[in-house]
Amino acid sequence: MPRHEPVTTRLDRARALSRTIRDAPADAANENRICPSIAFLAADAFPRLFLSRASRHAIRNGTSGAAELLAHGLVSEDAYYRSLANHAGVAFVEPTSIAEVLTGENEAGGEALSRQAAWCRLHDGSVRPLFAPTPDRPGIGTDLFRARIGKSPDIAITAPSGLRAALARQIRRKLGHDACNRLATENPWFSAKHGAGAWHGFMTAGVVTGLAGGLAVAPAATLLALHGAVTLFFLATVTLRLFAAATYRFLPPTPLMRFANSERPLYSVVVALHREAPVVADLITALKALRWPRAKLEIKLVCEEGDRETLAALARERLDRRFEIVTVPLIGPQTKPKALNFALPFSTGSLITLYDAEDRPHPDQLEEAWQVFRQSDATLGALQAPLIIANPRRNWLTTHFHLEYAALFRGILQLLTRHGLPVPLGGTSTHFRRAAIEDCGSWDPYNVTEDADLGFRLWRKGYRVGLISRPTLEDAPDAAAVWLRQRTRWIKGWIQTWVVHSRRSAAWPAVKRFPGAAIMHLLLAGTVACALFYPFTVLTVAVLGGWSLYSGTLPAAWSALAVLDWSNILLAFAAHAALGLRTIDRPLRPLALKTLPLMPVYWLLGALAGWRAVRQYFSEPFLWEKTPHRPHDPSGEMHHV
């Protein structure tokens, strides 16, 4: 006999469910209607209340009664499939009894993991075909099942999660290898694994040789020329920020329309975790708050197999059927993009979004993203939600981080998306069409800013990136050492991304898209150059100022250099301050004004991170410096409204 929970427990759960889920309007006919996929449960004294309620939700959501029963925890997977086997007159095989799957090893990851039937070797040595009908397919009732197995008396039923887990165990090495090497093998032009090309080396050698010779022969003129060249990057950055500030428009939350749940697709949420045990509880709470039909939401929690602390923390959580823990084998670089690549075959949604461990997304973010995708054509490949730093009042470092994120996600990205320019994605709270990710070759496991890289690859493939209004809250590092490691990784990734997208390749976009290519160079090479040369600009101003005070005069070339550097510093400060103050929330502007005088110090920290990134690019290009997170302290911090 199938094993069920006590009836009183299921009744309590059903009452709780009725309070939290809006039932579809039900007439007398629908009130007692039971879906064929769960009708056989009535013979096992399963409460008819549950069956009719699950059936109504199935009609409302365009799913099946079995999917709704399992999604809401009203029946365990083991109990459902035992009962199905009993009523089909075949054996039920415990998932733990599967020793080996004899088919599917040579299939692509997604195809193998979606198998519903396979020949399996059991631990007792027997070999038999196992059938694991998925609950999300309406119509897999007893009659259909009998028709499928009529000529196979040895066939048995097992739970889909058991067959899937057995398949995953067998192909995990292949999946891990593909996650690491597919892009580098199939499209090496777009992989950071191969490093800089010959022309990058010639260019670097030429610049270094020219500077050395110039400094030896005419130091003042050489420095003036060098600073003049860097000034082009400063001026371009200043112009971009001033233009973004001038054209910025506050975007209120997008009104949401009402749709039937049957129209909503399966949505996959992927979260890559590495040494995140302290924030697991907060993360699960935030993910459970997402408003989307349970039977149409799958959440993949992706962990390295050696991360015992995080896996133990996940094991302590009450995870329902929306959640699946995916363990990544220790193959290749231990980077977030490799984990995302590995998890992609486990994700079946047509829409996919990514979150980080410390994120607290707005509960309606999936809904807004889907509605925007629904109203757009297939060229809209991704949507970026704004990231908001929730702890700006912690100290001056987090205040500047908040200012920086507001300028980027509300100002610069608004400008770029409005004009169809390439967008460096945020790495979290980005919503994708699955087809767009696959068309671009998914993520580059050797690029430590896989988000920016994928944004530029989407643009080069002809996809657009849009914005949505409902934000994600996350906490900024409040310690300089942690901030420095995170910023080093970012700048190293920007260097990698610029090298990749400045290679000579047949995949370059047409000349008519030159503005996009110029923006790409500005956002990557320009940002890195400004960070690297900022301390030399400050040093030049300080030295020339001291010289002027000591001697009372400066030669014309040195005076021009001083004017140039002072102009760069003042213009950059004005542009960053203007865009930041324009885009942050009005209540935080007094706090931002108090900390603005520390912006030059913030930039010096960025310069230190930049030079660390240059060193790491040559010595440890694929090192992922982990940013530690701690549980969120809600007191005095920002919240969703």
CSV table of C-alpha atoms in Angstrom, one decimal, residues 459 510-519:
chain,number,residue,atom,x,y,z
A,459,TRP,CA,24.9,42.6,-28.4
A,510,ALA,CA,29.0,45.6,-38.9
A,511,VAL,CA,30.5,49.1,-39.3
A,512,LYS,CA,27.0,50.6,-38.9
A,513,ARG,CA,27.2,49.5,-35.2
A,514,PHE,CA,30.4,51.4,-34.6
A,515,PRO,CA,28.9,53.4,-31.7
A,516,GLY,CA,28.3,50.2,-29.8
A,517,ALA,CA,31.9,49.1,-30.4
A,518,ALA,CA,33.1,52.5,-29.1
A,519,ILE,CA,31.0,52.2,-26.0
